[in-house]
């Protein structure tokens, strides 16, 4: 197990779907499946050492922009993050649909 910290690396491989994600400066989640990692305490600060997978549990529309709500699969922390322009519209719709139903 590597305990190397990666400081402010923007390119990463999505641990959920395996896509190579090219960071655009503020990208902190995978545009294909929308999963993220629990690396921030405040958005962008990379101050959390949890490193758990953040699951997109809800998508809301706020002032014309999509906001993704995440729950960490490891520690249960909830965080919100703005959807990026390159995020898959299909996945955003899918998460919205899933939340609309009774979710497990
Ligand atoms: Zn992914
Ligand atoms: Zn966590």
Coordinates of C-alpha atoms and ligand atoms in Angstrom, one line a residue:
X1 CA 0.0 0.0 0.0
X2 CA 1.4 3.3 -1.1
X3 CA 1.0 6.2 1.3
X4 CA 2.5 8.7 -1.1
X5 CA 0.5 11.9 -1.1
X6 CA -0.2 13.4 -4.5
X7 CA -0.2 17.1 -4.1
X8 CA -2.7 19.0 -6.3
X9 CA -2.4 16.5 -9.1
X10 CA -5.1 17.3 -11.6
X11 CA -4.9 14.3 -13.9
X12 CA -6.0 11.1 -12.4
X13 CA -7.5 7.8 -13.2
X14 CA -11.0 7.3 -12.0
X15 CA -11.1 4.6 -9.4
X16 CA -14.7 3.8 -10.1
X17 CA -14.8 3.5 -13.9
X18 CA -11.1 3.5 -14.8
X19 CA -11.3 6.5 -17.1
X20 CA -8.3 8.8 -17.5
X21 CA -9.4 12.2 -16.3
X22 CA -7.6 15.2 -17.5
X23 CA -8.0 18.0 -15.0
X24 CA -9.1 21.4 -16.1
X25 CA -7.9 23.3 -13.0
X26 CA -10.8 22.6 -10.8
X27 CA -11.9 19.1 -11.9
X28 CA -12.2 16.9 -8.8
X29 CA -14.5 14.3 -10.2
X30 CA -14.8 12.0 -13.1
X31 CA -16.9 13.5 -15.9
X32 CA -17.9 10.0 -17.1
X33 CA -19.4 8.4 -14.0
X34 CA -19.3 11.5 -11.7
X35 CA -17.6 9.7 -8.8
X36 CA -15.1 11.7 -6.8
X37 CA -12.7 11.1 -4.0
X38 CA -12.7 12.4 -0.5
X39 CA -9.6 14.6 -0.6
X40 CA -11.0 18.0 0.4
X41 CA -12.3 19.4 3.7
X42 CA -13.2 22.6 2.1
X43 CA -13.6 22.5 -1.7
X44 CA -10.2 22.5 -3.4
X45 CA -8.0 22.4 -0.3
X46 CA -7.0 18.7 -0.6
X47 CA -6.9 18.7 3.2
X48 CA -8.7 15.5 4.0
X49 CA -6.7 12.3 4.4
X50 CA -9.7 10.1 4.1
X51 CA -9.3 9.3 0.4
X52 CA -12.6 7.3 0.3
X53 CA -14.7 7.1 -2.8
X54 CA -17.4 9.8 -3.0
X55 CA -20.6 8.5 -4.6
X56 CA -22.9 10.9 -6.4
X57 CA -26.1 10.5 -4.5
X58 CA -28.1 13.5 -5.7
X59 CA -28.1 16.1 -8.4
X60 CA -29.8 19.4 -7.9
X61 CA -30.3 22.3 -10.1
X62 CA -29.4 25.6 -8.4
X63 CA -29.6 28.9 -10.3
X64 CA -29.4 27.1 -13.6
X65 CA -26.3 25.1 -12.7
X66 CA -26.1 21.5 -11.6
X67 CA -24.8 20.7 -8.2
X68 CA -23.8 17.2 -7.3
X69 CA -24.2 15.9 -3.8
X70 CA -21.7 13.3 -2.7
X71 CA -21.5 10.9 0.1
X72 CA -18.2 9.4 1.1
X73 CA -18.4 5.6 1.0
X74 CA -15.8 5.4 3.7
X75 CA -16.5 8.0 6.4
X76 CA -20.0 9.1 5.4
X77 CA -19.1 12.7 4.9
X78 CA -21.5 14.6 2.6
X79 CA -20.2 17.3 0.2
X80 CA -21.5 19.3 -2.6
X81 CA -19.7 20.2 -5.8
X82 CA -20.7 22.0 -8.9
X83 CA -21.0 20.0 -12.0
X84 CA -18.3 20.7 -14.5
X85 CA -19.2 21.7 -18.1
X86 CA -17.7 18.4 -19.4
X87 CA -19.7 16.2 -17.1
X88 CA -21.8 13.6 -18.8
X89 CA -25.4 15.0 -19.1
X90 CA -26.5 11.3 -19.3
X91 CA -25.0 10.6 -15.9
X92 CA -26.4 13.7 -14.3
X93 CA -29.8 12.7 -15.5
X94 CA -29.2 9.2 -14.3
X95 CA -28.3 10.3 -10.8
X96 CA -31.3 12.6 -10.8
X97 CA -33.6 9.8 -11.8
X98 CA -32.1 7.4 -9.3
X99 CA -32.7 9.9 -6.5
X100 CA -36.3 10.4 -7.6
X101 CA -37.0 6.8 -6.9
X102 CA -36.6 5.3 -3.5
X103 CA -32.9 4.7 -3.3
X104 CA -31.4 1.8 -1.4
Ligands
LIG1 ZN1 -15.4 7.5 -13.5
LIG2 ZN1 -14.3 10.2 3.7

